[in-house]
PDB file of C-alpha atoms in Angstrom:
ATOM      1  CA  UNK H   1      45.650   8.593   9.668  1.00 44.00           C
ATOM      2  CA  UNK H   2      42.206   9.629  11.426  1.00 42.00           C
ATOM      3  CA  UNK H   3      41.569  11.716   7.914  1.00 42.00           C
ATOM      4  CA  UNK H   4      42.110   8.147   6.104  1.00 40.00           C
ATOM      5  CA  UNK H   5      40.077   6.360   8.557  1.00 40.00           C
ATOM      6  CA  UNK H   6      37.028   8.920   8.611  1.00 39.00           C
ATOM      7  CA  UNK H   7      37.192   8.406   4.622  1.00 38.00           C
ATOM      8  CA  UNK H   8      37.223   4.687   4.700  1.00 38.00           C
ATOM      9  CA  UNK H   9      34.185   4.737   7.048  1.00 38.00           C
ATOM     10  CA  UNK H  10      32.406   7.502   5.263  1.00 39.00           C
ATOM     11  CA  UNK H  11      32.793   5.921   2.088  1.00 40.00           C
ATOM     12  CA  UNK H  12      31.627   1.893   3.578  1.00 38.00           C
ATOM     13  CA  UNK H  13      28.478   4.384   5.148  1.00 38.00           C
ATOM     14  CA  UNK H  14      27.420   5.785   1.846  1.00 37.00           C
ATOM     15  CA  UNK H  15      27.827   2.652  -0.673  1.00 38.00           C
ATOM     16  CA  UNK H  16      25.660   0.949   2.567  1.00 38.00           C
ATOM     17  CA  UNK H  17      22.777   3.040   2.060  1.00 37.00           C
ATOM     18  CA  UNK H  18      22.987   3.227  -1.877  1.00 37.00           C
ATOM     19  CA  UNK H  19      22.612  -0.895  -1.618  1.00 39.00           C
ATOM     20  CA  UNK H  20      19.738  -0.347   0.782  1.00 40.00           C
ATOM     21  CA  UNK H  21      17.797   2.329  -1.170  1.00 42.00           C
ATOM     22  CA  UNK H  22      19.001   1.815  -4.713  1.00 41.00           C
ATOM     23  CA  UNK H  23      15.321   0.682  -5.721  1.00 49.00           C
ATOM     24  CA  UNK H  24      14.211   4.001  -3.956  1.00 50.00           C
ATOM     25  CA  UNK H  25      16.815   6.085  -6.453  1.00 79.00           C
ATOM     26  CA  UNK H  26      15.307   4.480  -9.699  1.00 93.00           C
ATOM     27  CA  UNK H  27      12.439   2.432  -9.537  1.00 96.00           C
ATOM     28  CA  UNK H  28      10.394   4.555  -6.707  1.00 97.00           C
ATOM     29  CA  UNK H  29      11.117   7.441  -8.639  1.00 97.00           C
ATOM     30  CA  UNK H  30      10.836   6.169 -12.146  1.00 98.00           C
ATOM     31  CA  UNK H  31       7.199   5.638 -11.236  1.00 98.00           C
ATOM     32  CA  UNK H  32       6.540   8.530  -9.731  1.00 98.00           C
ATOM     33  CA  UNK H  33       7.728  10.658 -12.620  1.00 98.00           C
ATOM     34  CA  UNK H  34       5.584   8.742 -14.978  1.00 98.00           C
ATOM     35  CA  UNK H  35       2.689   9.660 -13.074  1.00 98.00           C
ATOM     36  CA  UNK H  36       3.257  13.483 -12.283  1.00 98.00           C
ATOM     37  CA  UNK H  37       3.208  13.515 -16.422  1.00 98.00           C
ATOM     38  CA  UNK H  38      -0.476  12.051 -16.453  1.00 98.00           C
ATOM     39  CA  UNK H  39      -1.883  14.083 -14.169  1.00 98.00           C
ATOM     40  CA  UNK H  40      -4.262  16.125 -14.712  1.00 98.00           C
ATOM     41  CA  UNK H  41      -4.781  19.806 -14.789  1.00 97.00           C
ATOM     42  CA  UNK H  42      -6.922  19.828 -11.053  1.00 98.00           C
ATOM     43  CA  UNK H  43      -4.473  17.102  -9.784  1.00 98.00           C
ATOM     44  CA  UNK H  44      -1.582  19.103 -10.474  1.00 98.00           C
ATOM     45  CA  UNK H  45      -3.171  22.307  -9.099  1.00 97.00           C
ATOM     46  CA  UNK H  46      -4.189  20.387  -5.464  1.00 97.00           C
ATOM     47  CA  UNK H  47      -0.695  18.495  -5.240  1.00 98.00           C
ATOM     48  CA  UNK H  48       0.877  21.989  -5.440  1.00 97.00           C
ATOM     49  CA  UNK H  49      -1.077  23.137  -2.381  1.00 96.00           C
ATOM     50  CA  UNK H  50       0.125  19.879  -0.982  1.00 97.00           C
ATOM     51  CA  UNK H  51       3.827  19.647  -1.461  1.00 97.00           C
ATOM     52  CA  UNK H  52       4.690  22.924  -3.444  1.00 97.00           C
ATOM     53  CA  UNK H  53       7.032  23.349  -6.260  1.00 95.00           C
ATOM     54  CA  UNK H  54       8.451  19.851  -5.443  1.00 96.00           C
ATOM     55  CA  UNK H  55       7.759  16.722  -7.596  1.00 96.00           C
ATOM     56  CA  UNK H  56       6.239  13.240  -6.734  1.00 98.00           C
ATOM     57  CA  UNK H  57      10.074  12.136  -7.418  1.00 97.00           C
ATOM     58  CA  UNK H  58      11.062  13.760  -4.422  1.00 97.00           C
ATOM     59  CA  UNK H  59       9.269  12.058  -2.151  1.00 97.00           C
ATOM     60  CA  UNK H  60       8.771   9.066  -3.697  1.00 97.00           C
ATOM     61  CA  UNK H  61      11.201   6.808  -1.155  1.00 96.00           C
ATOM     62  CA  UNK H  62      10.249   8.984   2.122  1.00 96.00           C
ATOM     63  CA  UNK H  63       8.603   5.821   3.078  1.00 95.00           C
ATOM     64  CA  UNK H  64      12.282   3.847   2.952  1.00 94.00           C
ATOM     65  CA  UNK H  65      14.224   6.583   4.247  1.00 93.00           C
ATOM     66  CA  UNK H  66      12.089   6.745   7.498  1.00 94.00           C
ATOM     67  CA  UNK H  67      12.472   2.891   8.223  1.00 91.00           C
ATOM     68  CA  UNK H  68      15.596   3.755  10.603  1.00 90.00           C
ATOM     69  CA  UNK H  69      12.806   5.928  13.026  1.00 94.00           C
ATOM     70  CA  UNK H  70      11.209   3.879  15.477  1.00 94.00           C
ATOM     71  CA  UNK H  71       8.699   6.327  15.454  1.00 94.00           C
ATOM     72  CA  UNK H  72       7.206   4.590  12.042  1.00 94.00           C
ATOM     73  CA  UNK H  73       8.186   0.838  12.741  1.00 94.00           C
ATOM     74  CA  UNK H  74       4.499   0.218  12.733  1.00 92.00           C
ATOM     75  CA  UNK H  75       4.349   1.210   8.669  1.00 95.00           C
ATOM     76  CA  UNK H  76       7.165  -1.846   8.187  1.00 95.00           C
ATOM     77  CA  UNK H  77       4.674  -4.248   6.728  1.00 96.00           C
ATOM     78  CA  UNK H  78       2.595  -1.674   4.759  1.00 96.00           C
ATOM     79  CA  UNK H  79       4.804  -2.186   1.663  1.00 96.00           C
ATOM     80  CA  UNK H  80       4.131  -5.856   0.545  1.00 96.00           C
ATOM     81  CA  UNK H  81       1.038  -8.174   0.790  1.00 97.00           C
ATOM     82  CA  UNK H  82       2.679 -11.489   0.563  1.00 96.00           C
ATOM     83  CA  UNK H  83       0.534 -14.365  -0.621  1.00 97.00           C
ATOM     84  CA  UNK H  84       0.552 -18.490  -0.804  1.00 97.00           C
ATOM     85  CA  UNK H  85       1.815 -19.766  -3.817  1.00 97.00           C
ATOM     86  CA  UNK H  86      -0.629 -21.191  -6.413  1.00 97.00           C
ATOM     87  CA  UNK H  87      -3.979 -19.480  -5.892  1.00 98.00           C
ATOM     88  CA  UNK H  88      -6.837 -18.709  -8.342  1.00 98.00           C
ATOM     89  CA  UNK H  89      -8.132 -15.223  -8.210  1.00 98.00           C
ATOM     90  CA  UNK H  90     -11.265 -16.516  -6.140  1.00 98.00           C
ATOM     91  CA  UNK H  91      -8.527 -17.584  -3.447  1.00 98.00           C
ATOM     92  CA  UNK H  92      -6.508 -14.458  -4.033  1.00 98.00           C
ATOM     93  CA  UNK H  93      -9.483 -12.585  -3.515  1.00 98.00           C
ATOM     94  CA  UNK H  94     -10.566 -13.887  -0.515  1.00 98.00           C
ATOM     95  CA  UNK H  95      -7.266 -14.177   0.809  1.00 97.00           C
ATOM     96  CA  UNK H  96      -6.619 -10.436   0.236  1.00 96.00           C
ATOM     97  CA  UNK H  97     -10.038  -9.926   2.236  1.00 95.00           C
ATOM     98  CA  UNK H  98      -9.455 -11.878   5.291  1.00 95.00           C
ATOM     99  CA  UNK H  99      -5.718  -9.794   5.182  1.00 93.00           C
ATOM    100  CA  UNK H 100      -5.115  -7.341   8.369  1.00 89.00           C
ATOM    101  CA  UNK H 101      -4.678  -3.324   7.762  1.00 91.00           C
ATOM    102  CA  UNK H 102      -1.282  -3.544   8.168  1.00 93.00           C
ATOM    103  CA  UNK H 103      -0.418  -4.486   4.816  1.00 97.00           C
ATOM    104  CA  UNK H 104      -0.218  -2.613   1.208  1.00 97.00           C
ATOM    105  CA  UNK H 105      -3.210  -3.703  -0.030  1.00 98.00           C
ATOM    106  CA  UNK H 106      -5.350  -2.545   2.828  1.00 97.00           C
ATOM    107  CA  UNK H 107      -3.116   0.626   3.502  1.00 97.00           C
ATOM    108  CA  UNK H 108      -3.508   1.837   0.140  1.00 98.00           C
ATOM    109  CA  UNK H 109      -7.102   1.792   0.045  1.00 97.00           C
ATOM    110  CA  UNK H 110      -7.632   2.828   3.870  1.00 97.00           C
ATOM    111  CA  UNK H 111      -4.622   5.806   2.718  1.00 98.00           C
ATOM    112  CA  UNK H 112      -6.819   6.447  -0.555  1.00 98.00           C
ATOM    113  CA  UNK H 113     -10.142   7.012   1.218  1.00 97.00           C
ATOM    114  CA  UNK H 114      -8.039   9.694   3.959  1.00 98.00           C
ATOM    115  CA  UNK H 115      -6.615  12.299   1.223  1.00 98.00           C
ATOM    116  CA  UNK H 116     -10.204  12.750   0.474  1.00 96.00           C
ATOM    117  CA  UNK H 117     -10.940  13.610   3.532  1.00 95.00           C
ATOM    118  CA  UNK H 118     -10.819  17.559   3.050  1.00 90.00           C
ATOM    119  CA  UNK H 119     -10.439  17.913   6.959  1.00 94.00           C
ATOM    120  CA  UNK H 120      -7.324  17.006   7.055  1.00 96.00           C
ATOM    121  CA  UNK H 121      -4.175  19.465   7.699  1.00 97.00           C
ATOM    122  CA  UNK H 122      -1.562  19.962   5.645  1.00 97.00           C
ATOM    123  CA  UNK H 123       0.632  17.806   7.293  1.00 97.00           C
ATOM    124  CA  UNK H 124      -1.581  15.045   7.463  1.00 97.00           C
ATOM    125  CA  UNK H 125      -2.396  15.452   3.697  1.00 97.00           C
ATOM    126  CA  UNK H 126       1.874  14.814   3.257  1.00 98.00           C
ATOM    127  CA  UNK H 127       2.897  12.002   4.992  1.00 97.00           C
ATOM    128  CA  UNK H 128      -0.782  10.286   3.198  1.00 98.00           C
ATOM    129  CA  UNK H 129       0.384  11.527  -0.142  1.00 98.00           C
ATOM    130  CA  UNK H 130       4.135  10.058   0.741  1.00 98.00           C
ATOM    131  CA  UNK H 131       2.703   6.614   1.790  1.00 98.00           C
ATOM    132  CA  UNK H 132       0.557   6.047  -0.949  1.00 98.00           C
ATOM    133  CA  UNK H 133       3.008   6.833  -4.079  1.00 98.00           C
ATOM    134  CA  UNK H 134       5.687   4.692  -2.754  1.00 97.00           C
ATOM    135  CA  UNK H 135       3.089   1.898  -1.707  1.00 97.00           C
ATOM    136  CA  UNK H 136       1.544   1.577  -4.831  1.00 97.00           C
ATOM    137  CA  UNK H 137       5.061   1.412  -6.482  1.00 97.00           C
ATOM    138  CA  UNK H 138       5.781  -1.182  -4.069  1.00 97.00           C
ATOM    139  CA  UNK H 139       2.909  -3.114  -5.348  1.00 97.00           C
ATOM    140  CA  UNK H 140       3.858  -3.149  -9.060  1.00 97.00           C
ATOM    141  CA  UNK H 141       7.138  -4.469  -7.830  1.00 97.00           C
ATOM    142  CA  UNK H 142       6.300  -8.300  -8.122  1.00 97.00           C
ATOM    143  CA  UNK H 143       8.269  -9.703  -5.449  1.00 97.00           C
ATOM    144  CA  UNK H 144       6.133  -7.610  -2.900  1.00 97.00           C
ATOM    145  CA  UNK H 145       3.341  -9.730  -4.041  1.00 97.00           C
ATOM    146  CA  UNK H 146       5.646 -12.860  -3.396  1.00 97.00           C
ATOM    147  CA  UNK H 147       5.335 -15.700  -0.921  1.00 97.00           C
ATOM    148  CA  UNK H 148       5.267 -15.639   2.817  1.00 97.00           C
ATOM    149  CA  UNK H 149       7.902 -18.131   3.527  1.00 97.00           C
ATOM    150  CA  UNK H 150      10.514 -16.675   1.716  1.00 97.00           C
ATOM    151  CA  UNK H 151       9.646 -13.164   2.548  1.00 97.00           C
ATOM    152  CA  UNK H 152       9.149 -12.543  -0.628  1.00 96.00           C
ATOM    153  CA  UNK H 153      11.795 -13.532  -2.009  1.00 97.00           C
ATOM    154  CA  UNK H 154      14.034 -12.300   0.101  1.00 96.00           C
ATOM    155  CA  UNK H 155      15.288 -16.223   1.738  1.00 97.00           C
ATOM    156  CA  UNK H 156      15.509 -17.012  -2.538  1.00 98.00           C
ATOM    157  CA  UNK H 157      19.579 -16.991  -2.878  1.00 98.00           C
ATOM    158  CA  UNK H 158      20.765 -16.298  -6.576  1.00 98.00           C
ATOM    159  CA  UNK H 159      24.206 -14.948  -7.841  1.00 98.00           C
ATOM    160  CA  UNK H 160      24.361 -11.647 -10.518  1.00 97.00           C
ATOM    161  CA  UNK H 161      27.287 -11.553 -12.590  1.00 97.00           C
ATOM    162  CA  UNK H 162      28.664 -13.873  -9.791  1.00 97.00           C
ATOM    163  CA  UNK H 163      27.805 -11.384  -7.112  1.00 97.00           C
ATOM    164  CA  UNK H 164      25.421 -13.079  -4.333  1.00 97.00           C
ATOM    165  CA  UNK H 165      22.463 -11.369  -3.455  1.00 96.00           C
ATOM    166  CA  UNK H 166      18.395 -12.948  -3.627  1.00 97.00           C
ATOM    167  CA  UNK H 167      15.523 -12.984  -5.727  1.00 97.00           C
ATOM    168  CA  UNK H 168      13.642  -9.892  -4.203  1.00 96.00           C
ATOM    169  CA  UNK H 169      16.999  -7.592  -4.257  1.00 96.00           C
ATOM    170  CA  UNK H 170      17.506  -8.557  -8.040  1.00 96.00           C
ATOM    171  CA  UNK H 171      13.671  -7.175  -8.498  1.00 96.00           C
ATOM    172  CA  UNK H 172      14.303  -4.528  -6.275  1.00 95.00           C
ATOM    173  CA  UNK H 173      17.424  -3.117  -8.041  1.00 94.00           C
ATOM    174  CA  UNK H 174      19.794  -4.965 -10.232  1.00 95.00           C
ATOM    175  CA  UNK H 175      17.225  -5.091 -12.667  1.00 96.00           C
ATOM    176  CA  UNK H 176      16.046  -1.371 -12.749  1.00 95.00           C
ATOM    177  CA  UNK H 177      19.658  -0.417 -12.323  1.00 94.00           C
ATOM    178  CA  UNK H 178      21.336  -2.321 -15.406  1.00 95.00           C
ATOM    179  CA  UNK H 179      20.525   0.101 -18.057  1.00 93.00           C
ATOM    180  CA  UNK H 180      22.313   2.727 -16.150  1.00 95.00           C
ATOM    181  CA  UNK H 181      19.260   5.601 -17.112  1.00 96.00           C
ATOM    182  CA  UNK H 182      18.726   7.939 -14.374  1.00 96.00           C
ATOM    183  CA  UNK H 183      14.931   8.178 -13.450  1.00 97.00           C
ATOM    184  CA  UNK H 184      13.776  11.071 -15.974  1.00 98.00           C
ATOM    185  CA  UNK H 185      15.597   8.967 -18.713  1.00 98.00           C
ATOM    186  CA  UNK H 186      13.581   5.844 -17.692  1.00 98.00           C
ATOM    187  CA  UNK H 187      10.496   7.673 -17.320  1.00 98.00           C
ATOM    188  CA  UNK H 188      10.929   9.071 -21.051  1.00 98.00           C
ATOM    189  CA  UNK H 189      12.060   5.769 -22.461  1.00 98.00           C
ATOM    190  CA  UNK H 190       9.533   3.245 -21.696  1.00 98.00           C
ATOM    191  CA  UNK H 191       5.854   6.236 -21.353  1.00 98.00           C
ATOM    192  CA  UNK H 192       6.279   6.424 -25.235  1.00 97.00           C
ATOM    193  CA  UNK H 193       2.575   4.586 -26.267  1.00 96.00           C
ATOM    194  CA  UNK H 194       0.011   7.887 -25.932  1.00 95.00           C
ATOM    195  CA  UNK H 195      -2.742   8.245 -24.149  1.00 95.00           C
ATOM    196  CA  UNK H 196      -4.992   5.743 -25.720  1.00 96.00           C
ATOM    197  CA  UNK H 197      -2.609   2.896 -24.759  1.00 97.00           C
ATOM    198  CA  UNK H 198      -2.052   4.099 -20.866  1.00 97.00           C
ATOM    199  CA  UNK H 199      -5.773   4.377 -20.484  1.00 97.00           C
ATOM    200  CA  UNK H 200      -5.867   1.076 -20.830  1.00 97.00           C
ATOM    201  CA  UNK H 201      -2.615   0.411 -18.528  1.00 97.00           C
ATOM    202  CA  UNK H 202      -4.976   2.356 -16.223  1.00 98.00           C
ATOM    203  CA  UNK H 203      -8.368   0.000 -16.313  1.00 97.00           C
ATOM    204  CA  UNK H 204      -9.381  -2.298 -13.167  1.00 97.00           C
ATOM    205  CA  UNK H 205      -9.142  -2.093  -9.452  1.00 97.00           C
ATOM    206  CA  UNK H 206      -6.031  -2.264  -6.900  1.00 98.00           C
ATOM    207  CA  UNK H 207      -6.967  -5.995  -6.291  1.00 98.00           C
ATOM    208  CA  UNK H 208      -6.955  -6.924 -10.180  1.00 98.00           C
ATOM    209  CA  UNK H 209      -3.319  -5.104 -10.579  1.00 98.00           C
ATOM    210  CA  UNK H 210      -2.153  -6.743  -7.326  1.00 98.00           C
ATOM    211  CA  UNK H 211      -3.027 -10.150  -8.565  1.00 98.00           C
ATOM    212  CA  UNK H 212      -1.278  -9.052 -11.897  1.00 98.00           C
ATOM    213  CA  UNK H 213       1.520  -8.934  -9.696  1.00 98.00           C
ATOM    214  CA  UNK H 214       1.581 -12.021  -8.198  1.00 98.00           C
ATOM    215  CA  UNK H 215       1.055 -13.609 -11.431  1.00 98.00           C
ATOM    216  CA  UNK H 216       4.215 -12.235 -12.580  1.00 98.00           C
ATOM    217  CA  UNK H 217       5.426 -13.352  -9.187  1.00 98.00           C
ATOM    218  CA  UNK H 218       4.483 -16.913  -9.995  1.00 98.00           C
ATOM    219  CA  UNK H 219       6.685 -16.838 -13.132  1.00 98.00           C
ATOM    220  CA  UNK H 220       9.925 -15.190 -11.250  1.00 98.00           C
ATOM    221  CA  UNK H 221       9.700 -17.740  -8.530  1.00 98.00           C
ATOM    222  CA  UNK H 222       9.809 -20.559 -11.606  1.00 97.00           C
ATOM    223  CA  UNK H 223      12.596 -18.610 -13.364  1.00 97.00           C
ATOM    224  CA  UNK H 224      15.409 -19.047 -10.845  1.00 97.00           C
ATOM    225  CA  UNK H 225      16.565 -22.720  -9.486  1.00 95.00           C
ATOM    226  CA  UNK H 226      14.870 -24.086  -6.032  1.00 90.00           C
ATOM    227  CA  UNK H 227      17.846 -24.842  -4.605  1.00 94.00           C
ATOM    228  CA  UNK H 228      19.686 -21.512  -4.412  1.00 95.00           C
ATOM    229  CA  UNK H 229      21.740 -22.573  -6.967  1.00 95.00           C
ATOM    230  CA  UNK H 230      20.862 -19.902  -9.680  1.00 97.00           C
ATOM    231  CA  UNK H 231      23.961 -18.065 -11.601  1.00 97.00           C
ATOM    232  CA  UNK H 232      21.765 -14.818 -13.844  1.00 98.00           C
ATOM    233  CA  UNK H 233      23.431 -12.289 -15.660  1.00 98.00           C
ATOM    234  CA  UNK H 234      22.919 -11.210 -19.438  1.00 98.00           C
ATOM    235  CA  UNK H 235      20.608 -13.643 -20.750  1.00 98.00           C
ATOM    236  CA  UNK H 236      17.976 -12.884 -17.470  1.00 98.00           C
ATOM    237  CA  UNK H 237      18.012  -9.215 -17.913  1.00 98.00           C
ATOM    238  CA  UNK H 238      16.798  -9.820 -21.467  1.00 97.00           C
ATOM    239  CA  UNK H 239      14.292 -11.966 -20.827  1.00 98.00           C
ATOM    240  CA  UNK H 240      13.051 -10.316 -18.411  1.00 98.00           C
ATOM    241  CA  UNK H 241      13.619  -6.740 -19.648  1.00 97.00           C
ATOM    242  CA  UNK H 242      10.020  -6.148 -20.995  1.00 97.00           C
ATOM    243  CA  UNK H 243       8.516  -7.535 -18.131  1.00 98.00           C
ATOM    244  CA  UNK H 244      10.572  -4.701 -15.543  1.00 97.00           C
ATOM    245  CA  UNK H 245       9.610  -1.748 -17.984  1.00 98.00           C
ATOM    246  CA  UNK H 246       6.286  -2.649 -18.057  1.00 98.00           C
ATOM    247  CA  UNK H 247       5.745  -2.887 -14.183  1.00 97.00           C
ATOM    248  CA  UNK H 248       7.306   0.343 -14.093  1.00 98.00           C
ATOM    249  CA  UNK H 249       5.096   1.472 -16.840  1.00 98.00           C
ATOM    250  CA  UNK H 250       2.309   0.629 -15.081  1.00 98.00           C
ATOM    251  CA  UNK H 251       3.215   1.804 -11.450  1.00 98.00           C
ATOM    252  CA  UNK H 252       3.349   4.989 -12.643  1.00 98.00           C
ATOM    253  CA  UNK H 253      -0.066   5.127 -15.030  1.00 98.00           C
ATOM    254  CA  UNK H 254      -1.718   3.919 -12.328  1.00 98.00           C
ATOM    255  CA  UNK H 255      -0.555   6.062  -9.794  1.00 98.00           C
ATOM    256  CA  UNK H 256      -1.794   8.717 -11.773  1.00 98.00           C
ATOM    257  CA  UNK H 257      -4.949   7.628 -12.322  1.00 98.00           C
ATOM    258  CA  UNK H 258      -5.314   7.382  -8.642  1.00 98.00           C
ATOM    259  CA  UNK H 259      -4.385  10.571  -8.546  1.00 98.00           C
ATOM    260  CA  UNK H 260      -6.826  12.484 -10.349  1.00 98.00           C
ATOM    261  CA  UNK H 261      -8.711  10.494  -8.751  1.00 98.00           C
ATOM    262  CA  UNK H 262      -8.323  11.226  -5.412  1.00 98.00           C
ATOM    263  CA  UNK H 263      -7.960  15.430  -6.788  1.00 97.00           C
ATOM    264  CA  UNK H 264     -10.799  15.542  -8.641  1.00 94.00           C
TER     265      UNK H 264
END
């Protein structure tokens, strides 16, 4: 009976923590992979000092997995920038601006300007790296560019395939998850266009592809009823198909580029 019991709780423990992190299994790592294939030649050489033989993958949800430490409850808010609906990009702008450090828009670029700090130990130099590849995946997640009062998206109740769950969780996971690839598959699958194409992916700043984001944002919040009433299942994932890749797509490009930036 206690054998039966301990299996039951292990098994309630486990599916738990695969609803919690199943962006971190794909979508987190999806990007990641994408960018460890564009980097280049010094990148690669520098990140191997940093983190050894292992890949960006690998690390690529630290940031989630640590959430349970009170040690790190002051990174909570580093992984979305939420934003008022219905702002130009002069309001976004300035609205981004007058933003505190303690969100992933600030982060990143306070994070990007530390790893080039050559002073820094080894250690430090990891948990920077950690941050910054699962923030900027965060960011080309749109729904962590969504709206305050909903937590982005979090407060937005919608059904899949009759299952309730909310706008941001879809996003987050059913989405990535449908196609049933495992990262490396995804990551081969959709960074098919050549270099030409990604360099382009790759062009403007962290605020222009964070206001990308919330445009996208604007659209998701308009695809799903006001009134919690939403049923999705087939038809969304197919409209919407393109539109996941494509973050994903880009996540990962420009992760790279920030990369070989940063390991010049």
């Amino acid at each position: 009976m206690k054998k039966i019991l301990y299996f039951i709780i292990t098994s309630l423990f486990i599916l738990q923590a695969n609803q919690v992190f199943a962006w971190g299994t794909t979508g987190h790592r999806v990007i990641a992979e994408i960018a460890e294939r564009n980097l280049s030649k010094k990148a690669k050489k520098q990140l191997k000092e940093i983190i050894g033989n292992q890949q960006l993958a690998y690390w690529a949800n630290w940031p989630d997995f640590i959430k349970s430490d009170p040690s790190f409850k002051f990174a909570d808010s580093w992984h979305y920038v939420n934003m008022p609906s219905g702002l130009d990009r002069v309001e976004f702008d300035q609205k981004l601006e007058e933003s505190t450090d303690a969100n992933a828009y600030k982060r990143s670029l306070i994070l990007i300007d530390e790893l080039k700090n050559k002073d820094l130990t080894k250690e430090e130099k990891q948990q920077k790296l950690y941050f910054l590849i699962h923030i900027l995946g965060d960011l080309h997640q749109p729904m962590h560019v969504g709206r305050p009062e909903d937590l982005g998206g979090n407060k937005v109740k919608v059904e899949w395939f009759r299952n309730p769950t909310n706008l941001h969780s879809l996003w987050d996971s059913a989405l990535v998850d449908f196609d049933k690839y495992s990262y490396t598959e995804y990551a081969t699958v959709i960074d098919v266009h050549g270099k030409k194409y990604n360099k382009e992916l790759a062009k403007g700043e962290l605020d222009d592809w964070i206001y990308e984001s919330y445009t996208v944002a604007e659209k998701l919040y308009d695809s799903v009823e006001p009134d919690n009433s939403s049923s999705l299942s087939y038809s969304y994932h197919y409209d919407f198909k393109d539109t996941v890749e494509e973050s994903l797509l880009k996540g990962g490009i420009r992760l790279a580029d920030v990369l070989n930036d940063i390991f010049k």
